[in-house]
């Protein structure tokens, strides 16, 4: 799907408590929690494994994945994206299971020409079906400093947040026949790669390899989650019993207001309003 260009918008936000309750996440350094899986040395760890970088050049990109698989959780990571002219590049940060009927929860950051905002691309797959894209213009320069990108995934809903501000919610709508990710454990992945056939202005702006290597940095991974051991066995015990704060989290009134504000002011694409793509009617979840 082609990306939609952002116009520059600068907004100051006072970040307040957005969720109905709070949590205290656990930290893990990258060597303990992740494996760099590809890139032939383009993925590196620094500062006692508290900082990880992934790089892309004309030969290859790079990526990593979590050692653990999770079945529900609250995942936070701080990213600082490629600065300057990053047109054509994509940094992906997502949860995913395996197989043709996989589940997936995606953040993707689509590169830009110098001076243009990044496009934040989101998607949700359940049982192999995706095509649920929403895109946003970020209200800050994500390459100037680290910002926190969070995925809350529990039996009730999936919430995408940026610096604690919810940008998207995908609710469990199994009651109307919409599959929901709830049975397949997922690893956390991230990668940087070349996608200049579509990533920037629908592929009109190509990667400028004289600017390579392109580097994204990561720090302060946090996860409060059920670590998957085997079918029916997780670090949370029975998935049908017990209490975990993040498992009961929902957007409160303030969170819903912030979500509407972001979607009204910073959303640039919503599959649920794309009549050209769905001329015979929108997917059923769009009607809720």
mmCIF file of C-alpha atoms in Angstrom:
data_model
loop_
_atom_site.group_PDB
_atom_site.id
_atom_site.type_symbol
_atom_site.label_atom_id
_atom_site.label_comp_id
_atom_site.label_asym_id
_atom_site.label_seq_id
_atom_site.Cartn_x
_atom_site.Cartn_y
_atom_site.Cartn_z
ATOM 1 C CA UNK A 1 0.000 0.000 0.000
ATOM 2 C CA UNK A 2 1.336 3.446 -0.890
ATOM 3 C CA UNK A 3 2.254 5.792 1.909
ATOM 4 C CA UNK A 4 0.709 9.227 2.247
ATOM 5 C CA UNK A 5 3.031 12.218 2.762
ATOM 6 C CA UNK A 6 2.857 14.163 6.011
ATOM 7 C CA UNK A 7 2.858 17.910 6.321
ATOM 8 C CA UNK A 8 4.944 19.416 9.105
ATOM 9 C CA UNK A 9 2.930 19.908 12.283
ATOM 10 C CA UNK A 10 4.456 20.919 15.619
ATOM 11 C CA UNK A 11 2.282 20.406 18.690
ATOM 12 C CA UNK A 12 3.164 20.526 22.388
ATOM 13 C CA UNK A 13 1.373 17.931 24.483
ATOM 14 C CA UNK A 14 1.160 17.640 28.230
ATOM 15 C CA UNK A 15 1.366 13.898 28.780
ATOM 16 C CA UNK A 16 -1.020 12.699 31.445
ATOM 17 C CA UNK A 17 -2.126 9.327 32.696
ATOM 18 C CA UNK A 18 -3.982 7.767 29.788
ATOM 19 C CA UNK A 19 -4.764 4.257 30.894
ATOM 20 C CA UNK A 20 -7.189 3.102 33.512
ATOM 21 C CA UNK A 21 -4.418 1.834 35.786
ATOM 22 C CA UNK A 22 -0.636 1.686 35.919
ATOM 23 C CA UNK A 23 2.082 -0.922 35.798
ATOM 24 C CA UNK A 24 5.715 -1.346 36.779
ATOM 25 C CA UNK A 25 7.556 -2.996 33.864
ATOM 26 C CA UNK A 26 10.626 -5.192 34.074
ATOM 27 C CA UNK A 27 13.770 -4.363 32.100
ATOM 28 C CA UNK A 28 16.189 -6.610 30.249
ATOM 29 C CA UNK A 29 19.414 -5.707 28.496
ATOM 30 C CA UNK A 30 19.644 -6.590 24.854
ATOM 31 C CA UNK A 31 22.133 -9.428 25.139
ATOM 32 C CA UNK A 32 19.913 -11.152 27.694
ATOM 33 C CA UNK A 33 16.673 -10.562 25.852
ATOM 34 C CA UNK A 34 17.444 -10.520 22.125
ATOM 35 C CA UNK A 35 19.356 -12.140 19.289
ATOM 36 C CA UNK A 36 20.615 -10.182 16.288
ATOM 37 C CA UNK A 37 19.401 -12.518 13.570
ATOM 38 C CA UNK A 38 20.659 -11.020 10.317
ATOM 39 C CA UNK A 39 22.717 -8.234 8.824
ATOM 40 C CA UNK A 40 26.281 -9.606 8.896
ATOM 41 C CA UNK A 41 27.510 -7.292 11.641
ATOM 42 C CA UNK A 42 25.183 -4.384 10.905
ATOM 43 C CA UNK A 43 23.385 -4.964 14.192
ATOM 44 C CA UNK A 44 25.491 -3.996 17.219
ATOM 45 C CA UNK A 45 25.219 -3.661 21.002
ATOM 46 C CA UNK A 46 26.942 -0.971 23.085
ATOM 47 C CA UNK A 47 27.144 0.421 26.630
ATOM 48 C CA UNK A 48 27.036 -2.908 28.402
ATOM 49 C CA UNK A 49 24.345 -4.136 26.000
ATOM 50 C CA UNK A 50 21.970 -1.337 27.029
ATOM 51 C CA UNK A 51 22.019 0.230 23.554
ATOM 52 C CA UNK A 52 21.397 -1.614 20.266
ATOM 53 C CA UNK A 53 21.719 -0.222 16.758
ATOM 54 C CA UNK A 54 20.562 -1.593 13.405
ATOM 55 C CA UNK A 55 22.021 -0.293 10.138
ATOM 56 C CA UNK A 56 21.158 -0.430 6.462
ATOM 57 C CA UNK A 57 23.497 0.050 3.518
ATOM 58 C CA UNK A 58 23.212 -0.804 -0.156
ATOM 59 C CA UNK A 59 24.251 -4.409 0.520
ATOM 60 C CA UNK A 60 21.957 -5.304 3.399
ATOM 61 C CA UNK A 61 19.756 -4.213 6.255
ATOM 62 C CA UNK A 62 19.690 -5.896 9.681
ATOM 63 C CA UNK A 63 17.329 -7.151 12.353
ATOM 64 C CA UNK A 64 16.847 -8.715 15.766
ATOM 65 C CA UNK A 65 14.253 -10.768 17.613
ATOM 66 C CA UNK A 66 13.405 -11.476 21.237
ATOM 67 C CA UNK A 67 14.551 -14.718 22.813
ATOM 68 C CA UNK A 68 11.169 -15.055 24.511
ATOM 69 C CA UNK A 69 7.758 -15.546 23.001
ATOM 70 C CA UNK A 70 4.851 -13.759 24.651
ATOM 71 C CA UNK A 71 1.129 -14.410 24.923
ATOM 72 C CA UNK A 72 -0.304 -11.018 25.935
ATOM 73 C CA UNK A 73 1.716 -8.257 27.518
ATOM 74 C CA UNK A 74 2.734 -4.616 27.713
ATOM 75 C CA UNK A 75 5.831 -3.989 25.571
ATOM 76 C CA UNK A 76 7.787 -0.710 25.573
ATOM 77 C CA UNK A 77 10.873 0.244 23.577
ATOM 78 C CA UNK A 78 12.614 3.547 23.022
ATOM 79 C CA UNK A 79 13.704 4.182 19.424
ATOM 80 C CA UNK A 80 15.660 6.967 17.770
ATOM 81 C CA UNK A 81 15.109 6.777 14.040
ATOM 82 C CA UNK A 82 17.381 7.455 11.084
ATOM 83 C CA UNK A 83 18.176 11.195 10.910
ATOM 84 C CA UNK A 84 18.340 13.367 7.811
ATOM 85 C CA UNK A 85 17.347 11.996 4.423
ATOM 86 C CA UNK A 86 15.936 8.554 5.229
ATOM 87 C CA UNK A 87 13.657 8.363 2.184
ATOM 88 C CA UNK A 88 13.087 4.804 0.995
ATOM 89 C CA UNK A 89 13.966 3.191 4.324
ATOM 90 C CA UNK A 90 11.617 1.405 6.697
ATOM 91 C CA UNK A 91 12.225 0.607 10.349
ATOM 92 C CA UNK A 92 9.822 -2.118 11.481
ATOM 93 C CA UNK A 93 9.081 -2.850 15.153
ATOM 94 C CA UNK A 94 6.447 -5.500 15.747
ATOM 95 C CA UNK A 95 5.134 -8.596 17.479
ATOM 96 C CA UNK A 96 4.559 -11.649 15.303
ATOM 97 C CA UNK A 97 3.867 -15.369 15.434
ATOM 98 C CA UNK A 98 4.844 -17.775 12.650
ATOM 99 C CA UNK A 99 3.041 -19.587 9.860
ATOM 100 C CA UNK A 100 0.452 -18.827 7.188
ATOM 101 C CA UNK A 101 -2.215 -18.021 9.797
ATOM 102 C CA UNK A 102 0.087 -15.860 11.888
ATOM 103 C CA UNK A 103 -0.886 -12.982 14.162
ATOM 104 C CA UNK A 104 1.026 -9.701 14.043
ATOM 105 C CA UNK A 105 0.951 -6.238 15.637
ATOM 106 C CA UNK A 106 2.985 -3.715 13.621
ATOM 107 C CA UNK A 107 4.681 -0.391 14.032
ATOM 108 C CA UNK A 108 6.530 0.670 10.859
ATOM 109 C CA UNK A 109 8.342 3.967 10.402
ATOM 110 C CA UNK A 110 8.487 5.115 6.789
ATOM 111 C CA UNK A 111 11.485 7.274 5.920
ATOM 112 C CA UNK A 112 11.393 10.814 4.656
ATOM 113 C CA UNK A 113 13.245 13.420 2.663
ATOM 114 C CA UNK A 114 15.189 15.801 4.885
ATOM 115 C CA UNK A 115 12.883 18.173 6.704
ATOM 116 C CA UNK A 116 9.735 16.079 6.215
ATOM 117 C CA UNK A 117 8.045 14.200 9.059
ATOM 118 C CA UNK A 118 8.157 10.433 9.286
ATOM 119 C CA UNK A 119 5.006 8.445 8.580
ATOM 120 C CA UNK A 120 3.983 6.032 11.334
ATOM 121 C CA UNK A 121 2.353 2.978 9.757
ATOM 122 C CA UNK A 122 0.352 0.508 11.878
ATOM 123 C CA UNK A 123 -1.331 -2.797 11.097
ATOM 124 C CA UNK A 124 -2.938 -5.752 12.878
ATOM 125 C CA UNK A 125 -3.023 -9.330 11.573
ATOM 126 C CA UNK A 126 -5.205 -12.042 13.052
ATOM 127 C CA UNK A 127 -5.100 -15.621 11.737
ATOM 128 C CA UNK A 128 -3.169 -14.511 8.683
ATOM 129 C CA UNK A 129 -5.471 -11.632 7.727
ATOM 130 C CA UNK A 130 -4.074 -8.111 7.797
ATOM 131 C CA UNK A 131 -4.959 -5.167 5.541
ATOM 132 C CA UNK A 132 -5.905 -3.079 8.578
ATOM 133 C CA UNK A 133 -3.534 -0.183 7.985
ATOM 134 C CA UNK A 134 -3.717 3.151 9.721
ATOM 135 C CA UNK A 135 -1.050 5.826 9.202
ATOM 136 C CA UNK A 136 -0.155 8.910 11.195
ATOM 137 C CA UNK A 137 2.126 11.921 11.067
ATOM 138 C CA UNK A 138 4.155 12.131 14.253
ATOM 139 C CA UNK A 139 4.018 15.475 16.072
ATOM 140 C CA UNK A 140 7.767 15.525 16.747
ATOM 141 C CA UNK A 141 11.024 14.637 14.991
ATOM 142 C CA UNK A 142 11.574 10.964 15.919
ATOM 143 C CA UNK A 143 15.198 11.116 14.760
ATOM 144 C CA UNK A 144 16.222 13.923 17.130
ATOM 145 C CA UNK A 145 15.878 11.911 20.342
ATOM 146 C CA UNK A 146 14.556 8.667 21.779
ATOM 147 C CA UNK A 147 10.792 8.223 22.103
ATOM 148 C CA UNK A 148 8.824 5.354 23.616
ATOM 149 C CA UNK A 149 6.668 3.167 21.379
ATOM 150 C CA UNK A 150 4.368 0.787 23.235
ATOM 151 C CA UNK A 151 2.094 -2.138 22.458
ATOM 152 C CA UNK A 152 -0.517 -3.148 25.014
ATOM 153 C CA UNK A 153 -1.960 -6.534 24.058
ATOM 154 C CA UNK A 154 -4.474 -8.176 26.341
ATOM 155 C CA UNK A 155 -7.657 -10.231 25.876
ATOM 156 C CA UNK A 156 -9.763 -7.082 25.553
ATOM 157 C CA UNK A 157 -7.836 -4.919 23.119
ATOM 158 C CA UNK A 158 -4.597 -3.901 21.427
ATOM 159 C CA UNK A 159 -3.458 -0.323 22.029
ATOM 160 C CA UNK A 160 -0.608 1.365 20.137
ATOM 161 C CA UNK A 161 0.934 4.275 22.065
ATOM 162 C CA UNK A 162 3.655 6.859 21.462
ATOM 163 C CA UNK A 163 5.199 8.393 24.588
ATOM 164 C CA UNK A 164 2.160 7.173 26.501
ATOM 165 C CA UNK A 165 -0.291 8.767 24.061
ATOM 166 C CA UNK A 166 -2.622 6.224 22.433
ATOM 167 C CA UNK A 167 -2.745 6.483 18.655
ATOM 168 C CA UNK A 168 -4.737 3.372 17.810
ATOM 169 C CA UNK A 169 -6.991 0.826 19.499
ATOM 170 C CA UNK A 170 -8.051 -2.532 18.022
ATOM 171 C CA UNK A 171 -10.684 -4.145 20.205
ATOM 172 C CA UNK A 172 -11.564 -7.794 20.571
ATOM 173 C CA UNK A 173 -14.622 -8.148 18.321
ATOM 174 C CA UNK A 174 -14.934 -11.919 18.258
ATOM 175 C CA UNK A 175 -18.594 -11.434 19.175
ATOM 176 C CA UNK A 176 -19.224 -10.263 15.574
ATOM 177 C CA UNK A 177 -16.946 -12.846 13.986
ATOM 178 C CA UNK A 178 -13.666 -10.905 13.774
ATOM 179 C CA UNK A 179 -10.654 -13.107 14.647
ATOM 180 C CA UNK A 180 -8.544 -11.691 17.482
ATOM 181 C CA UNK A 181 -4.922 -12.536 18.342
ATOM 182 C CA UNK A 182 -5.208 -14.594 21.505
ATOM 183 C CA UNK A 183 -3.832 -18.115 21.001
ATOM 184 C CA UNK A 184 -0.516 -17.756 19.180
ATOM 185 C CA UNK A 185 2.585 -16.639 21.096
ATOM 186 C CA UNK A 186 4.542 -13.841 19.440
ATOM 187 C CA UNK A 187 8.157 -12.701 19.484
ATOM 188 C CA UNK A 188 9.205 -9.067 19.323
ATOM 189 C CA UNK A 189 11.093 -8.218 16.130
ATOM 190 C CA UNK A 190 12.718 -5.154 14.657
ATOM 191 C CA UNK A 191 14.533 -4.535 11.394
ATOM 192 C CA UNK A 192 15.644 -1.816 9.020
ATOM 193 C CA UNK A 193 15.406 -2.412 5.285
ATOM 194 C CA UNK A 194 15.118 -0.759 1.893
ATOM 195 C CA UNK A 195 11.583 -0.274 0.574
ATOM 196 C CA UNK A 196 12.018 2.548 -1.894
ATOM 197 C CA UNK A 197 9.498 0.932 -4.231
ATOM 198 C CA UNK A 198 6.686 2.125 -1.911
ATOM 199 C CA UNK A 199 7.796 3.624 1.408
ATOM 200 C CA UNK A 200 8.204 7.337 0.593
ATOM 201 C CA UNK A 201 5.468 9.058 -1.408
ATOM 202 C CA UNK A 202 4.403 5.749 -2.874
ATOM 203 C CA UNK A 203 7.888 5.005 -4.204
ATOM 204 C CA UNK A 204 8.416 8.338 -5.954
ATOM 205 C CA UNK A 205 11.371 9.210 -3.704
ATOM 206 C CA UNK A 206 14.194 6.675 -3.860
ATOM 207 C CA UNK A 207 16.887 5.824 -1.328
ATOM 208 C CA UNK A 208 19.960 8.055 -1.566
ATOM 209 C CA UNK A 209 22.750 5.565 -0.906
ATOM 210 C CA UNK A 210 25.314 8.352 -0.537
ATOM 211 C CA UNK A 211 23.700 8.927 2.889
ATOM 212 C CA UNK A 212 24.268 5.316 4.013
ATOM 213 C CA UNK A 213 24.639 3.723 6.454
ATOM 214 C CA UNK A 214 21.177 4.466 7.826
ATOM 215 C CA UNK A 215 21.006 3.662 11.544
ATOM 216 C CA UNK A 216 18.166 3.251 14.047
ATOM 217 C CA UNK A 217 18.978 3.066 17.774
ATOM 218 C CA UNK A 218 17.158 1.230 20.573
ATOM 219 C CA UNK A 219 17.244 1.380 24.351
ATOM 220 C CA UNK A 220 15.150 0.783 27.486
ATOM 221 C CA UNK A 221 13.246 -2.305 26.437
ATOM 222 C CA UNK A 222 10.549 -3.062 28.986
ATOM 223 C CA UNK A 223 8.134 -5.974 29.066
ATOM 224 C CA UNK A 224 5.494 -7.038 31.507
ATOM 225 C CA UNK A 225 4.124 -10.052 29.729
ATOM 226 C CA UNK A 226 3.284 -13.733 29.853
ATOM 227 C CA UNK A 227 6.351 -15.596 28.598
ATOM 228 C CA UNK A 228 5.302 -18.667 26.622
ATOM 229 C CA UNK A 229 6.872 -21.995 27.592
ATOM 230 C CA UNK A 230 4.612 -24.562 25.916
ATOM 231 C CA UNK A 231 0.917 -24.872 24.995
ATOM 232 C CA UNK A 232 -1.060 -23.970 28.098
ATOM 233 C CA UNK A 233 2.058 -23.012 30.056
ATOM 234 C CA UNK A 234 3.256 -19.455 30.554
ATOM 235 C CA UNK A 235 5.051 -17.432 33.198
ATOM 236 C CA UNK A 236 1.633 -16.100 34.225
ATOM 237 C CA UNK A 237 0.287 -19.555 35.030
ATOM 238 C CA UNK A 238 -3.155 -20.355 33.692
ATOM 239 C CA UNK A 239 -4.288 -17.902 31.060
ATOM 240 C CA UNK A 240 -7.822 -18.235 32.388
ATOM 241 C CA UNK A 241 -7.056 -17.298 35.983
ATOM 242 C CA UNK A 242 -4.917 -14.997 38.069
ATOM 243 C CA UNK A 243 -4.475 -11.248 37.837
ATOM 244 C CA UNK A 244 -1.977 -9.105 35.990
ATOM 245 C CA UNK A 245 -2.371 -5.344 35.987
ATOM 246 C CA UNK A 246 -1.733 -5.005 32.269
ATOM 247 C CA UNK A 247 -4.288 -7.745 31.500
ATOM 248 C CA UNK A 248 -7.081 -5.522 32.797
ATOM 249 C CA UNK A 249 -5.821 -2.227 31.342
ATOM 250 C CA UNK A 250 -8.236 -0.318 29.159
ATOM 251 C CA UNK A 251 -8.247 3.229 27.866
ATOM 252 C CA UNK A 252 -9.886 5.513 30.406
ATOM 253 C CA UNK A 253 -11.836 8.650 29.550
ATOM 254 C CA UNK A 254 -8.692 10.760 29.136
ATOM 255 C CA UNK A 255 -7.104 8.074 26.978
ATOM 256 C CA UNK A 256 -10.134 7.958 24.713
ATOM 257 C CA UNK A 257 -10.030 11.749 24.354
ATOM 258 C CA UNK A 258 -6.325 11.653 23.442
ATOM 259 C CA UNK A 259 -6.960 8.833 20.983
ATOM 260 C CA UNK A 260 -9.680 10.846 19.235
ATOM 261 C CA UNK A 261 -7.442 13.922 19.182
ATOM 262 C CA UNK A 262 -4.580 12.024 17.525
ATOM 263 C CA UNK A 263 -6.879 10.390 15.014
ATOM 264 C CA UNK A 264 -8.649 13.661 14.185
ATOM 265 C CA UNK A 265 -5.448 15.685 13.817
ATOM 266 C CA UNK A 266 -2.642 13.304 12.820
ATOM 267 C CA UNK A 267 -4.196 10.335 11.021
ATOM 268 C CA UNK A 268 -3.449 10.469 7.288
ATOM 269 C CA UNK A 269 -4.776 7.055 6.220
ATOM 270 C CA UNK A 270 -7.483 4.766 7.588
ATOM 271 C CA UNK A 271 -8.457 1.587 5.785
ATOM 272 C CA UNK A 272 -11.949 1.990 7.217
ATOM 273 C CA UNK A 273 -12.529 5.101 5.065
ATOM 274 C CA UNK A 274 -10.855 3.928 1.841
ATOM 275 C CA UNK A 275 -13.814 3.562 -0.511
ATOM 276 C CA UNK A 276 -11.597 2.880 -3.545
ATOM 277 C CA UNK A 277 -10.048 -0.083 -1.796
ATOM 278 C CA UNK A 278 -13.350 -1.447 -0.504
ATOM 279 C CA UNK A 279 -15.932 -0.458 -3.138
ATOM 280 C CA UNK A 280 -18.345 -3.174 -2.021
ATOM 281 C CA UNK A 281 -18.304 -2.298 1.653
ATOM 282 C CA UNK A 282 -15.852 -1.893 4.479
ATOM 283 C CA UNK A 283 -14.587 -4.779 6.641
ATOM 284 C CA UNK A 284 -17.073 -5.563 9.431
ATOM 285 C CA UNK A 285 -14.888 -4.179 12.225
ATOM 286 C CA UNK A 286 -15.121 -0.739 10.579
ATOM 287 C CA UNK A 287 -18.814 -0.602 11.353
ATOM 288 C CA UNK A 288 -18.337 -0.896 15.105
#
